Amino acid sequence: MPSKLLRKLEGLIPLSEAERRALEGLAAHARTRSFRPREDIVPEGDRPTECSLILDGFACRYKLLADGKRQIMSFQLAGDITDLHAFLLGELDHGIGALTPCKVAMLPHDTLQEVAQEHPRIAQALWRDTLIDGAVFREWMIGIGRRSARGRIAHLLCEVLTRLKAVGLAEELSCELPITQSDLGDALGLSVVHVNRVLQELRGEGLITLRGKLLVVNDWTGLEAAGQFDPSYLFPPTVRRASGAGRDVRHADLRPFAPSLGVGGAAERQP
Amino acid sequence: MPSKLLRKLEGLIPLSEAERRALEGLAAHARTRSFRPREDIVPEGDRPTECSLILDGFACRYKLLADGKRQIMSFQLAGDITDLHAFLLGELDHGIGALTPCKVAMLPHDTLQEVAQEHPRIAQALWRDTLIDGAVFREWMIGIGRRSARGRIAHLLCEVLTRLKAVGLAEELSCELPITQSDLGDALGLSVVHVNRVLQELRGEGLITLRGKLLVVNDWTGLEAAGQFDPSYLFPPTVRRASGAGRDVRHADLRPFAPSLGVGGAAERQP
DNA sequence: CGCCTATTTGATCTGATTCAAACAATGTGG
DNA sequence: CCACATTGTTTGAATCAGATCAAATAGGCG
C-alpha cells in the first residue's frame, strides 16, 4: 500500500520509480511517535529538528489568543507534513496539536534535505505542497471573513471530504470525521452552540448525515452550493487532471528541474 | 536611495555588495507600469510571465465571492512582490488590485530566475519572504476569526504602520493611510458602517488621529494592547535583531546556502 | 459649480454569542 | 459489571455585536 504522502505528492507532480522508492524509504525508516488527543505535536515557538509527517489521525495548526481563545487555521490529515515550514524558517509561529490519537513519523531535517537534494523533483513537489497550503489558508480566510456560519460549515465539510478522498481515506460520499464540534467552532470562528445548531439544520435539510464520527453526504451538490465550494484551489492547474497518476511516468514527463531554490517553477508549465 | 525591496530583504538576511547591486539592477532595468485605484494589477486566474514589484502605492490581494462580496487577504506595500507565488505555481488563485494609484515594476520571470540562480541568497530571501507572507495570513485569520471589530482594526493599523516603517515609509508614530474605510471593511470582514464607528471610538479614546489620509498613533501602547499586536510574526527569528542591517556584511556572515530548492534553510540558524 | 465618491449619523434587525442546564456517550476504577 | 467522572452534544432563553437600510453631510476634482 502506498503511503498517504506518496499518494498526495503524486497528485502534485508525476514521480519516477526511483523517486517513489526514496519517498517510501523516507517514511519507512523514520522513528514514529504517538500522540493523545489535545496533545501538542509541535508546540508554538518550537525549533524542531525533525519534520512531522502525519501517518494516522487528525491534527491541526492553531494559535492561542491572550484570552485563551483558540483559532484553528487548518486541519492536518494523513500524508501532511505539518511543519515543513519550520524546516525552512527555523521556528514555528504556531502550534500543531493532535485532535484525535495520532501516529506521526519524525523525519529528520538532515534526511529530508538529502532526499530533496538527490531528487529535486521531490523537493519541488514538497514546495508546491507548502504553496497549496497557503491557498488553503486563503480560502479558509474567505470563509471566516465573508461566509455565513452555514456556508462556512458546509465549505469545511466539503474540503475535508475532498482532501481525505485525495489520500484514499474516504469513500465517494462519506468519511470519518472524528473531531468534536468545539474543534469545528475553533476552526471556523464560531461558538460550539452555534455549530451544533447549524449542523442540525444541515441534517434537517437532508444534506448530510452526521452520527458519531461518521459523516455521510447525502446531497453533494446541495452541500457544495451551500458552501460555494470549488475544489480547484486544492489542485493546482499544472496537474489538475493527473491522467497518469498511479502509473509510472514516461521519461518525457520528467522535465528538467532547475536547481537552486527551484526557481524554475515557472518553466514547469504543462502545454 | 535604496529601493524598498532591497531594504526589506536586508531585514530578512544580510546581503553582500554584489547581491545588492544585482537587486538594484533588477528593479532599475525593469519596465514599469502605472495603475489607477480599483484597477487590477493581476487578475485572478492569470498566468503572468512577470512578477509585479510594488514601487509606490497600496495594493491588495483579494478574492471575490459569488455574491459580489470581496475579501481582501493582505495589503501589499512598496517593496512587496505581489505574485511571487505565481512565479512558482504558474497560476494565481486570487487577484491583485490597486487601492491607490500604484507604480509597479514588472520583473520578467526569466530575469528573476537568473538573478536567483546567480545569487542563491537572494532566492533564499525571496522564499523566506513568501513564508512570512504566510505568517501574515495566519495572523490575519486569527483576527478575522477570533477578535472583535475593535481588536481587528487596532491590529491592522499596528501591522500596516510596522510594515511601512520597515521600508522607510513611515515616521515612528504616523504614516499615510490612503485607503478607504470600505477597503478596511473588506479586509477585516466588517461593514463600512461599523468600521467607521469603531474608528471614531478609537479616536474618541485618544488612541489615534485619522484625518484624511494621515494616520497618527497617539498611544502606541494602547493601540497595541487593543489589537493584542505582537510584531514578531513579521520578523522571523533568525534575524529578529538585525543589528547589522544597513552596513555591509562581513564575509563570515555569508554562510553557504545549499542549492536545489533552498532546502538548506534549516542549516541557516543563527547561533 | 456640479458630479461622484467617501464619511458620518440614525434606526432597525438578526445572526451568533453567552450563560445555564439537561442529556448522552465514553471511559475508569473498584 | 456497576457507579462515577469526564467529555461531548443538545436545548432554551437572554443578550449583543455587528449587519443592513436609508439618508444626510463632506470632500475632491474636472
Coordinates of N, CA, C and O in Angstrom, one line a residue, chain B residues 133-236:
Chain B
D133 N 4.9 35.9 4.3 CA 3.6 36.2 3.8 C 2.5 35.3 4.4 O 1.5 35.7 4.8
G134 N 2.9 34.0 4.4 CA 2.0 33.0 5.0 C 1.7 33.3 6.5 O 0.6 33.2 6.9
A135 N 2.7 33.7 7.2 CA 2.6 34.0 8.6 C 1.6 35.2 8.7 O 0.8 35.3 9.7
V136 N 1.7 36.2 7.8 CA 0.8 37.3 7.9 C -0.6 36.9 7.7 O -1.5 37.3 8.4
F137 N -0.8 35.9 6.7 CA -2.1 35.4 6.5 C -2.7 34.8 7.8 O -3.8 35.0 8.1
R138 N -1.9 34.0 8.4 CA -2.3 33.3 9.6 C -2.8 34.3 10.7 O -3.8 34.1 11.3
E139 N -2.0 35.3 10.9 CA -2.3 36.3 11.9 C -3.6 37.0 11.5 O -4.4 37.3 12.3
W140 N -3.7 37.3 10.2 CA -4.9 37.9 9.7 C -6.2 37.1 10.0 O -7.2 37.6 10.4
M141 N -6.0 35.8 9.8 CA -7.1 34.8 10.1 C -7.5 34.9 11.5 O -8.7 34.8 11.8
I142 N -6.6 34.9 12.4 CA -6.9 34.9 13.8 C -7.8 36.1 14.0 O -8.8 36.1 14.7
G143 N -7.3 37.2 13.5 CA -8.0 38.5 13.7 C -9.5 38.3 13.2 O -10.4 38.6 14.0
I144 N -9.6 37.9 12.0 CA -11.0 37.7 11.5 C -11.8 36.8 12.3 O -13.0 37.0 12.5
G145 N -11.2 35.7 12.7 CA -11.9 34.6 13.3 C -12.2 34.9 14.8 O -13.3 34.6 15.3
R146 N -11.3 35.5 15.5 CA -11.5 35.5 16.9 C -11.4 36.9 17.6 O -11.6 37.0 18.8
R147 N -11.1 37.9 16.9 CA -11.0 39.2 17.5 C -12.3 40.0 17.3 O -13.0 39.9 16.3
S148 N -12.6 40.9 18.2 CA -13.7 41.8 18.0 C -13.3 42.9 16.9 O -12.1 43.0 16.5
A149 N -14.3 43.6 16.4 CA -14.1 44.6 15.4 C -13.0 45.6 15.9 O -12.1 45.9 15.1
R150 N -13.1 46.0 17.1 CA -12.1 46.9 17.7 C -10.7 46.3 17.6 O -9.8 47.0 17.2
G151 N -10.6 45.1 18.1 CA -9.3 44.4 18.1 C -8.8 44.3 16.7 O -7.6 44.5 16.4
R152 N -9.6 43.9 15.7 CA -9.2 43.7 14.4 C -8.6 45.0 13.8 O -7.5 45.0 13.2
I153 N -9.3 46.1 14.0 CA -8.9 47.3 13.4 C -7.6 47.8 14.0 O -6.7 48.2 13.3
A154 N -7.6 47.7 15.3 CA -6.3 48.1 16.0 C -5.2 47.3 15.5 O -4.1 47.8 15.2
H155 N -5.4 46.0 15.4 CA -4.3 45.1 15.0 C -3.8 45.5 13.6 O -2.6 45.6 13.3
L156 N -4.8 45.7 12.7 CA -4.4 46.1 11.3 C -3.6 47.4 11.3 O -2.6 47.5 10.5
L157 N -4.1 48.4 12.0 CA -3.4 49.6 12.0 C -1.9 49.4 12.5 O -1.0 50.0 11.9
C158 N -1.8 48.6 13.5 CA -0.4 48.3 14.0 C 0.4 47.6 12.9 O 1.6 48.0 12.7
E159 N -0.2 46.7 12.3 CA 0.6 45.9 11.3 C 1.0 46.9 10.1 O 2.2 46.8 9.7
V160 N 0.1 47.6 9.6 CA 0.4 48.5 8.5 C 1.5 49.5 8.9 O 2.5 49.7 8.1
L161 N 1.4 50.1 10.0 CA 2.4 51.1 10.4 C 3.8 50.4 10.6 O 4.8 50.9 10.1
T162 N 3.8 49.2 11.2 CA 5.0 48.5 11.4 C 5.7 48.1 10.0 O 6.9 48.3 9.8
R163 N 4.8 47.7 9.1 CA 5.4 47.3 7.8 C 5.9 48.5 7.1 O 6.9 48.4 6.4
L164 N 5.2 49.6 7.1 CA 5.6 50.8 6.4 C 6.9 51.3 7.0 O 7.8 51.8 6.3
K165 N 7.0 51.2 8.3 CA 8.3 51.7 8.9 C 9.5 50.8 8.4 O 10.5 51.3 8.2
A166 N 9.2 49.5 8.2 CA 10.3 48.6 7.8 C 10.8 49.0 6.4 O 11.9 48.6 6.1
V167 N 10.0 49.7 5.6 CA 10.5 50.1 4.3 C 10.8 51.6 4.3 O 10.9 52.2 3.2
G168 N 10.8 52.2 5.4 CA 11.1 53.6 5.5 C 10.0 54.6 5.0 O 10.3 55.7 4.6
L169 N 8.8 54.1 5.0 CA 7.7 54.9 4.5 C 6.9 55.5 5.6 O 5.8 56.0 5.4
A170 N 7.3 55.4 6.9 CA 6.5 55.9 8.0 C 7.5 56.5 9.0 O 8.6 56.2 9.2
E171 N 6.9 57.5 9.7 CA 7.6 58.1 10.9 C 7.5 57.0 12.0 O 6.8 56.0 11.8
E172 N 8.0 57.4 13.1 CA 7.9 56.5 14.3 C 6.4 56.2 14.6 O 6.0 55.1 14.9
L173 N 5.6 57.2 14.6 CA 4.2 57.0 15.0 C 3.1 57.5 14.0 O 2.0 57.7 14.4
S174 N 3.5 57.7 12.8 CA 2.5 58.1 11.8 C 2.9 57.7 10.4 O 4.0 57.4 10.1
C175 N 1.8 57.6 9.6 CA 2.1 57.2 8.2 C 0.9 57.6 7.4 O -0.2 58.0 7.9
E176 N 1.1 57.5 6.1 CA -0.1 57.7 5.2 C -0.9 56.5 5.2 O -0.4 55.3 5.2
L177 N -2.2 56.7 5.2 CA -3.1 55.5 5.1 C -4.1 55.8 4.0 O -5.3 56.2 4.4
P178 N -3.7 55.7 2.8 CA -4.6 56.3 1.7 C -5.6 55.3 1.2 O -5.9 55.2 0.1
I179 N -6.2 54.5 2.1 CA -7.2 53.6 1.7 C -8.5 53.9 2.3 O -8.6 54.6 3.4
T180 N -9.6 53.5 1.7 CA -10.9 53.9 2.2 C -11.4 53.0 3.3 O -10.9 51.9 3.5
Q181 N -12.4 53.4 4.0 CA -12.9 52.6 5.1 C -13.6 51.4 4.5 O -13.7 50.4 5.2
S182 N -14.1 51.4 3.3 CA -14.7 50.2 2.8 C -13.7 49.2 2.5 O -13.9 48.0 2.5
D183 N -12.5 49.7 2.1 CA -11.3 48.7 1.9 C -11.0 48.0 3.2 O -10.8 46.8 3.2
L184 N -11.0 48.8 4.2 CA -10.7 48.3 5.5 C -11.7 47.2 5.9 O -11.4 46.1 6.4
G185 N -13.0 47.6 5.6 CA -14.0 46.6 5.9 C -13.9 45.3 5.2 O -14.0 44.2 5.8
D186 N -13.5 45.4 3.9 CA -13.4 44.2 3.1 C -12.2 43.4 3.6 O -12.1 42.1 3.5
A187 N -11.2 44.1 4.2 CA -10.0 43.3 4.7 C -10.4 42.6 6.0 O -9.8 41.5 6.2
L188 N -11.2 43.2 6.8 CA -11.4 42.7 8.1 C -12.7 41.9 8.2 O -13.1 41.4 9.3
G189 N -13.5 41.8 7.2 CA -14.8 41.2 7.2 C -15.8 42.0 8.0 O -16.6 41.4 8.8
L190 N -15.7 43.3 7.9 CA -16.7 44.1 8.6 C -17.4 45.0 7.6 O -16.9 45.3 6.5
S191 N -18.5 45.6 8.0 CA -19.2 46.5 7.1 C -18.6 47.9 7.2 O -18.0 48.2 8.3
V192 N -18.8 48.7 6.2 CA -18.2 50.0 6.2 C -18.7 50.8 7.4 O -18.0 51.5 8.1
V193 N -20.0 50.7 7.6 CA -20.6 51.5 8.7 C -19.9 51.2 10.0 O -19.6 52.1 10.8
H194 N -19.7 49.9 10.2 CA -19.1 49.5 11.5 C -17.7 49.9 11.6 O -17.3 50.4 12.7
V195 N -17.0 49.8 10.5 CA -15.6 50.3 10.5 C -15.6 51.8 11.0 O -14.8 52.2 11.8
N196 N -16.4 52.5 10.4 CA -16.5 53.9 10.7 C -16.7 54.2 12.2 O -16.0 55.0 12.8
R197 N -17.7 53.5 12.7 CA -18.0 53.7 14.1 C -16.8 53.3 15.0 O -16.5 54.0 16.0
V198 N -16.2 52.2 14.7 CA -15.1 51.8 15.6 C -13.9 52.8 15.4 O -13.3 53.1 16.4
L199 N -13.7 53.3 14.2 CA -12.6 54.2 14.1 C -12.9 55.5 15.0 O -12.0 56.0 15.6
Q200 N -14.1 55.9 15.0 CA -14.5 57.0 15.8 C -14.2 56.7 17.3 O -13.8 57.5 18.0
E201 N -14.6 55.5 17.6 CA -14.3 55.0 19.0 C -12.9 55.2 19.4 O -12.5 55.7 20.4
L202 N -12.0 54.6 18.5 CA -10.6 54.7 18.7 C -10.1 56.1 18.8 O -9.2 56.5 19.6
R203 N -10.6 57.0 18.0 CA -10.3 58.4 18.0 C -10.7 59.0 19.3 O -10.0 59.7 20.0
G204 N -12.0 58.6 19.7 CA -12.5 59.2 20.9 C -11.7 58.8 22.1 O -11.6 59.6 23.1
E205 N -11.1 57.6 22.1 CA -10.3 57.2 23.3 C -8.9 57.8 23.2 O -8.1 57.5 24.1
G206 N -8.6 58.6 22.2 CA -7.3 59.2 22.1 C -6.2 58.3 21.6 O -5.0 58.6 21.8
L207 N -6.6 57.1 21.1 CA -5.5 56.2 20.6 C -4.9 56.6 19.3 O -3.7 56.5 19.1
I208 N -5.8 57.1 18.4 CA -5.3 57.5 17.1 C -5.9 58.8 16.7 O -6.9 59.3 17.2
T209 N -5.2 59.4 15.7 CA -5.8 60.5 15.0 C -5.8 60.1 13.5 O -4.8 59.6 13.0
L210 N -7.0 60.2 12.9 CA -7.1 59.8 11.5 C -7.8 60.8 10.7 O -9.1 60.9 10.8
R211 N -7.1 61.6 10.0 CA -7.8 62.7 9.2 C -7.3 62.6 7.8 O -6.1 62.7 7.6
G212 N -8.2 62.6 6.9 CA -7.8 62.5 5.5 C -7.1 61.2 5.3 O -7.6 60.1 5.7
K213 N -5.9 61.3 4.8 CA -5.1 60.1 4.6 C -4.0 59.9 5.5 O -3.1 59.1 5.3
L214 N -4.0 60.7 6.6 CA -2.9 60.7 7.6 C -3.3 60.0 8.9 O -4.2 60.4 9.5
L215 N -2.6 58.9 9.2 CA -2.8 58.2 10.4 C -1.7 58.6 11.4 O -0.5 58.5 11.1
V216 N -2.1 59.1 12.6 CA -1.2 59.3 13.7 C -1.6 58.5 14.9 O -2.8 58.4 15.3
V217 N -0.6 57.7 15.4 CA -0.9 56.9 16.6 C -0.5 57.7 17.8 O 0.7 58.0 18.0
N218 N -1.5 58.1 18.6 CA -1.2 58.9 19.8 C -0.8 58.1 21.0 O -0.1 58.5 21.9
D219 N -1.2 56.8 21.0 CA -1.0 56.0 22.1 C -0.7 54.6 21.6 O -1.5 53.7 21.5
W220 N 0.6 54.4 21.3 CA 1.0 53.1 20.7 C 0.7 51.9 21.6 O 0.2 50.9 21.2
T221 N 1.1 52.1 22.8 CA 0.9 51.0 23.8 C -0.6 50.6 23.9 O -0.9 49.5 23.9
G222 N -1.4 51.7 23.9 CA -2.8 51.4 24.0 C -3.4 50.7 22.7 O -4.1 49.7 22.8
L223 N -2.9 51.1 21.6 CA -3.3 50.5 20.3 C -2.8 49.1 20.2 O -3.6 48.2 19.9
E224 N -1.6 48.9 20.6 CA -1.0 47.5 20.6 C -1.9 46.6 21.5 O -2.2 45.5 21.2
A225 N -2.2 47.1 22.7 CA -3.0 46.3 23.6 C -4.4 46.0 23.1 O -4.9 44.9 23.1
A226 N -5.0 47.0 22.5 CA -6.3 46.9 21.9 C -6.3 45.8 20.8 O -7.3 45.0 20.7
G227 N -5.3 45.7 20.1 CA -5.2 44.7 19.0 C -4.4 43.5 19.4 O -4.3 42.6 18.6
Q228 N -3.9 43.4 20.6 CA -3.1 42.3 21.0 C -2.0 42.1 20.0 O -1.7 40.9 19.5
F229 N -1.4 43.2 19.6 CA -0.4 43.1 18.5 C 1.0 42.7 19.0 O 1.5 43.3 19.9
D230 N 1.6 41.7 18.4 CA 2.9 41.3 18.7 C 3.6 41.2 17.3 O 3.4 40.3 16.5
P231 N 4.5 42.1 17.0 CA 5.1 42.2 15.7 C 6.1 41.0 15.3 O 6.5 41.0 14.2
S232 N 6.3 40.1 16.2 CA 7.3 39.1 15.9 C 7.0 38.3 14.7 O 7.9 37.8 14.0
Y233 N 5.7 38.1 14.4 CA 5.4 37.3 13.2 C 5.9 38.0 11.9 O 6.1 37.3 10.9
L234 N 6.2 39.3 12.0 CA 6.7 40.0 10.8 C 8.2 39.9 10.6 O 8.7 40.1 9.6
F235 N 8.8 39.5 11.7 CA 10.3 39.4 11.7 C 10.7 38.0 12.2 O 10.8 37.8 13.3
P236 N 11.1 37.1 11.2 CA 11.4 35.8 11.6 C 12.6 35.8 12.5 O 13.5 36.7 12.4

